[in-house]
Structures are given as C-alpha cells and as structure tokens.
Amino acid sequence: MNKSELIKTLAEETSIPLEDASLVVNTFVDRMKEALVQGDRVEIRGFGSFKMKEYSSYAGRNPKTGESVTVVPKRLPFFRAGKELKDFLNQ
C-alpha cells in the first residue's frame, strides 16, 4: 500500500472527501517527520515505534575499486515493530 492508496481507503471507509483524507494523512506523516527530526521517538501503540539512529563516520571501501573512502556521519530512521503487529503477522 502506498500513500495515495491509504488516502483513498481512508476516504472510502470514513465517507469523508478525498481532500480531507489527504489532509489527514499528510498531516500525520509530516508531524511524524518533524518529531523524528527533533530527536523525538514516535510510538503508535499496537503497531510500532520510530526513532532516529545516529551513525558516526567511518572508513569504508569502494567495492568496485577497493579504494578506501570516508563515510560521512548520518542519521537514519529506525522502525521497531510492536508486539501486537508481530503477533498479527505471525498467526
């Protein structure tokens, strides 16, 4: 399921206009992104949690040439599935 399919499903199941469903989904996603950028953890009970992980720089290798390269520090989102989601998927 992608974002547009989620918007369409929300509109159909709640009988709200497509524009309102789009606003709800976009607000939800935007607020989650803002929280992660601020360093907050986002938890959706029964589904899972998102948090940012910070990775420091390190010396890596170019697999094609074998040349040593410096990998810059980065921040990446990390998702951890909740118990209810894991149980549902493994029925």
mmCIF file with all atom_site columns, C-alpha atoms in Angstrom:
data_model
loop_
_atom_site.group_PDB
_atom_site.id
_atom_site.type_symbol
_atom_site.label_atom_id
_atom_site.label_alt_id
_atom_site.label_comp_id
_atom_site.label_asym_id
_atom_site.label_entity_id
_atom_site.label_seq_id
_atom_site.pdbx_PDB_ins_code
_atom_site.Cartn_x
_atom_site.Cartn_y
_atom_site.Cartn_z
_atom_site.occupancy
_atom_site.B_iso_or_equiv
_atom_site.pdbx_formal_charge
_atom_site.auth_seq_id
_atom_site.auth_comp_id
_atom_site.auth_asym_id
_atom_site.auth_atom_id
_atom_site.pdbx_PDB_model_num
ATOM 1  C CA . MET A 1 1  ? 0.000   0.000   0.000  1.00 0.00 ? 1  MET A CA 1
ATOM 2  C CA . ASN A 1 2  ? 1.320   3.413   -0.890 1.00 0.00 ? 2  ASN A CA 1
ATOM 3  C CA . LYS A 1 3  ? 0.310   6.848   0.372  1.00 0.00 ? 3  LYS A CA 1
ATOM 4  C CA . SER A 1 4  ? -2.334  7.513   -2.315 1.00 0.00 ? 4  SER A CA 1
ATOM 5  C CA . GLU A 1 5  ? -3.932  4.099   -1.685 1.00 0.00 ? 5  GLU A CA 1
ATOM 6  C CA . LEU A 1 6  ? -4.035  4.870   2.043  1.00 0.00 ? 6  LEU A CA 1
ATOM 7  C CA . ILE A 1 7  ? -5.732  8.216   1.363  1.00 0.00 ? 7  ILE A CA 1
ATOM 8  C CA . LYS A 1 8  ? -8.291  6.571   -0.923 1.00 0.00 ? 8  LYS A CA 1
ATOM 9  C CA . THR A 1 9  ? -9.038  3.819   1.628  1.00 0.00 ? 9  THR A CA 1
ATOM 10 C CA . LEU A 1 10 ? -9.430  6.359   4.435  1.00 0.00 ? 10 LEU A CA 1
ATOM 11 C CA . ALA A 1 11 ? -11.839 8.418   2.334  1.00 0.00 ? 11 ALA A CA 1
ATOM 12 C CA . GLU A 1 12 ? -13.908 5.364   1.395  1.00 0.00 ? 12 GLU A CA 1
ATOM 13 C CA . GLU A 1 13 ? -14.081 3.814   4.865  1.00 0.00 ? 13 GLU A CA 1
ATOM 14 C CA . THR A 1 14 ? -14.929 7.057   6.684  1.00 0.00 ? 14 THR A CA 1
ATOM 15 C CA . SER A 1 15 ? -17.084 8.653   3.967  1.00 0.00 ? 15 SER A CA 1
ATOM 16 C CA . ILE A 1 16 ? -15.057 11.862  4.027  1.00 0.00 ? 16 ILE A CA 1
ATOM 17 C CA . PRO A 1 17 ? -13.996 13.781  0.926  1.00 0.00 ? 17 PRO A CA 1
ATOM 18 C CA . LEU A 1 18 ? -10.722 12.740  -0.707 1.00 0.00 ? 18 LEU A CA 1
ATOM 19 C CA . GLU A 1 19 ? -9.227  16.188  0.011  1.00 0.00 ? 19 GLU A CA 1
ATOM 20 C CA . ASP A 1 20 ? -9.923  15.824  3.742  1.00 0.00 ? 20 ASP A CA 1
ATOM 21 C CA . ALA A 1 21 ? -8.464  12.316  3.809  1.00 0.00 ? 21 ALA A CA 1
ATOM 22 C CA . SER A 1 22 ? -5.381  13.631  2.025  1.00 0.00 ? 22 SER A CA 1
ATOM 23 C CA . LEU A 1 23 ? -5.036  16.406  4.611  1.00 0.00 ? 23 LEU A CA 1
ATOM 24 C CA . VAL A 1 24 ? -5.293  13.891  7.480  1.00 0.00 ? 24 VAL A CA 1
ATOM 25 C CA . VAL A 1 25 ? -2.683  11.513  6.055  1.00 0.00 ? 25 VAL A CA 1
ATOM 26 C CA . ASN A 1 26 ? -0.288  14.307  5.036  1.00 0.00 ? 26 ASN A CA 1
ATOM 27 C CA . THR A 1 27 ? -0.585  15.998  8.451  1.00 0.00 ? 27 THR A CA 1
ATOM 28 C CA . PHE A 1 28 ? 0.084   12.679  10.190 1.00 0.00 ? 28 PHE A CA 1
ATOM 29 C CA . VAL A 1 29 ? 3.164   11.906  8.061  1.00 0.00 ? 29 VAL A CA 1
ATOM 30 C CA . ASP A 1 30 ? 4.508   15.470  8.287  1.00 0.00 ? 30 ASP A CA 1
ATOM 31 C CA . ARG A 1 31 ? 4.158   15.553  12.067 1.00 0.00 ? 31 ARG A CA 1
ATOM 32 C CA . MET A 1 32 ? 5.961   12.208  12.371 1.00 0.00 ? 32 MET A CA 1
ATOM 33 C CA . LYS A 1 33 ? 8.827   13.556  10.239 1.00 0.00 ? 33 LYS A CA 1
ATOM 34 C CA . GLU A 1 34 ? 9.032   16.727  12.334 1.00 0.00 ? 34 GLU A CA 1
ATOM 35 C CA . ALA A 1 35 ? 9.149   14.722  15.561 1.00 0.00 ? 35 ALA A CA 1
ATOM 36 C CA . LEU A 1 36 ? 11.942  12.489  14.230 1.00 0.00 ? 36 LEU A CA 1
ATOM 37 C CA . VAL A 1 37 ? 13.988  15.489  13.061 1.00 0.00 ? 37 VAL A CA 1
ATOM 38 C CA . GLN A 1 38 ? 13.661  16.966  16.560 1.00 0.00 ? 38 GLN A CA 1
ATOM 39 C CA . GLY A 1 39 ? 15.001  13.726  18.023 1.00 0.00 ? 39 GLY A CA 1
ATOM 40 C CA . ASP A 1 40 ? 11.688  12.540  19.447 1.00 0.00 ? 40 ASP A CA 1
ATOM 41 C CA . ARG A 1 41 ? 10.544  8.935   19.376 1.00 0.00 ? 41 ARG A CA 1
ATOM 42 C CA . VAL A 1 42 ? 7.220   8.251   17.644 1.00 0.00 ? 42 VAL A CA 1
ATOM 43 C CA . GLU A 1 43 ? 5.183   5.392   19.096 1.00 0.00 ? 43 GLU A CA 1
ATOM 44 C CA . ILE A 1 44 ? 1.949   4.055   17.651 1.00 0.00 ? 44 ILE A CA 1
ATOM 45 C CA . ARG A 1 45 ? 0.572   1.562   20.159 1.00 0.00 ? 45 ARG A CA 1
ATOM 46 C CA . GLY A 1 46 ? -0.150  -1.818  18.631 1.00 0.00 ? 46 GLY A CA 1
ATOM 47 C CA . PHE A 1 47 ? 1.895   -1.001  15.533 1.00 0.00 ? 47 PHE A CA 1
ATOM 48 C CA . GLY A 1 48 ? 5.433   0.001   16.446 1.00 0.00 ? 48 GLY A CA 1
ATOM 49 C CA . SER A 1 49 ? 7.815   2.855   17.099 1.00 0.00 ? 49 SER A CA 1
ATOM 50 C CA . PHE A 1 50 ? 10.138  5.018   15.058 1.00 0.00 ? 50 PHE A CA 1
ATOM 51 C CA . LYS A 1 51 ? 13.311  6.703   16.239 1.00 0.00 ? 51 LYS A CA 1
ATOM 52 C CA . MET A 1 52 ? 16.406  8.250   14.722 1.00 0.00 ? 52 MET A CA 1
ATOM 53 C CA . LYS A 1 53 ? 19.738  6.483   14.956 1.00 0.00 ? 53 LYS A CA 1
ATOM 54 C CA . GLU A 1 54 ? 22.939  8.419   14.551 1.00 0.00 ? 54 GLU A CA 1
ATOM 55 C CA . TYR A 1 55 ? 25.917  6.801   12.901 1.00 0.00 ? 55 TYR A CA 1
ATOM 56 C CA . SER A 1 56 ? 29.387  8.311   13.149 1.00 0.00 ? 56 SER A CA 1
ATOM 57 C CA . SER A 1 57 ? 31.756  8.463   10.231 1.00 0.00 ? 57 SER A CA 1
ATOM 58 C CA . TYR A 1 58 ? 33.965  5.501   9.451  1.00 0.00 ? 58 TYR A CA 1
ATOM 59 C CA . ALA A 1 59 ? 36.463  4.296   6.893  1.00 0.00 ? 59 ALA A CA 1
ATOM 60 C CA . GLY A 1 60 ? 34.812  2.144   4.256  1.00 0.00 ? 60 GLY A CA 1
ATOM 61 C CA . ARG A 1 61 ? 35.818  0.605   0.952  1.00 0.00 ? 61 ARG A CA 1
ATOM 62 C CA . ASN A 1 62 ? 34.551  1.097   -2.555 1.00 0.00 ? 62 ASN A CA 1
ATOM 63 C CA . PRO A 1 63 ? 33.550  -2.480  -3.525 1.00 0.00 ? 63 PRO A CA 1
ATOM 64 C CA . LYS A 1 64 ? 34.426  -1.937  -7.201 1.00 0.00 ? 64 LYS A CA 1
ATOM 65 C CA . THR A 1 65 ? 37.881  -0.457  -6.797 1.00 0.00 ? 65 THR A CA 1
ATOM 66 C CA . GLY A 1 66 ? 38.841  -1.469  -3.269 1.00 0.00 ? 66 GLY A CA 1
ATOM 67 C CA . GLU A 1 67 ? 39.735  2.177   -2.653 1.00 0.00 ? 67 GLU A CA 1
ATOM 68 C CA . SER A 1 68 ? 39.385  3.411   0.925  1.00 0.00 ? 68 SER A CA 1
ATOM 69 C CA . VAL A 1 69 ? 36.692  6.078   1.385  1.00 0.00 ? 69 VAL A CA 1
ATOM 70 C CA . THR A 1 70 ? 35.417  8.030   4.359  1.00 0.00 ? 70 THR A CA 1
ATOM 71 C CA . VAL A 1 71 ? 31.718  7.534   5.025  1.00 0.00 ? 71 VAL A CA 1
ATOM 72 C CA . VAL A 1 72 ? 30.213  10.722  6.451  1.00 0.00 ? 72 VAL A CA 1
ATOM 73 C CA . PRO A 1 73 ? 28.169  10.681  9.675  1.00 0.00 ? 73 PRO A CA 1
ATOM 74 C CA . LYS A 1 74 ? 24.443  10.236  9.119  1.00 0.00 ? 74 LYS A CA 1
ATOM 75 C CA . ARG A 1 75 ? 21.083  9.949   10.820 1.00 0.00 ? 75 ARG A CA 1
ATOM 76 C CA . LEU A 1 76 ? 18.658  7.254   9.707  1.00 0.00 ? 76 LEU A CA 1
ATOM 77 C CA . PRO A 1 77 ? 15.129  6.388   10.826 1.00 0.00 ? 77 PRO A CA 1
ATOM 78 C CA . PHE A 1 78 ? 14.729  3.056   12.583 1.00 0.00 ? 78 PHE A CA 1
ATOM 79 C CA . PHE A 1 79 ? 11.414  1.190   12.928 1.00 0.00 ? 79 PHE A CA 1
ATOM 80 C CA . ARG A 1 80 ? 10.710  -1.410  15.564 1.00 0.00 ? 80 ARG A CA 1
ATOM 81 C CA . ALA A 1 81 ? 7.506   -3.424  15.222 1.00 0.00 ? 81 ALA A CA 1
ATOM 82 C CA . GLY A 1 82 ? 5.268   -3.643  18.286 1.00 0.00 ? 82 GLY A CA 1
ATOM 83 C CA . LYS A 1 83 ? 4.259   -6.910  19.910 1.00 0.00 ? 83 LYS A CA 1
ATOM 84 C CA . GLU A 1 84 ? 0.681   -6.766  18.584 1.00 0.00 ? 84 GLU A CA 1
ATOM 85 C CA . LEU A 1 85 ? 1.894   -6.269  15.000 1.00 0.00 ? 85 LEU A CA 1
ATOM 86 C CA . LYS A 1 86 ? 4.404   -9.110  15.320 1.00 0.00 ? 86 LYS A CA 1
ATOM 87 C CA . ASP A 1 87 ? 1.730   -11.418 16.739 1.00 0.00 ? 87 ASP A CA 1
ATOM 88 C CA . PHE A 1 88 ? -0.724  -10.472 13.972 1.00 0.00 ? 88 PHE A CA 1
ATOM 89 C CA . LEU A 1 89 ? 1.846   -11.136 11.241 1.00 0.00 ? 89 LEU A CA 1
ATOM 90 C CA . ASN A 1 90 ? 2.848   -14.495 12.688 1.00 0.00 ? 90 ASN A CA 1
ATOM 91 C CA . GLN A 1 91 ? -0.611  -16.026 13.166 1.00 0.00 ? 91 GLN A CA 1
#
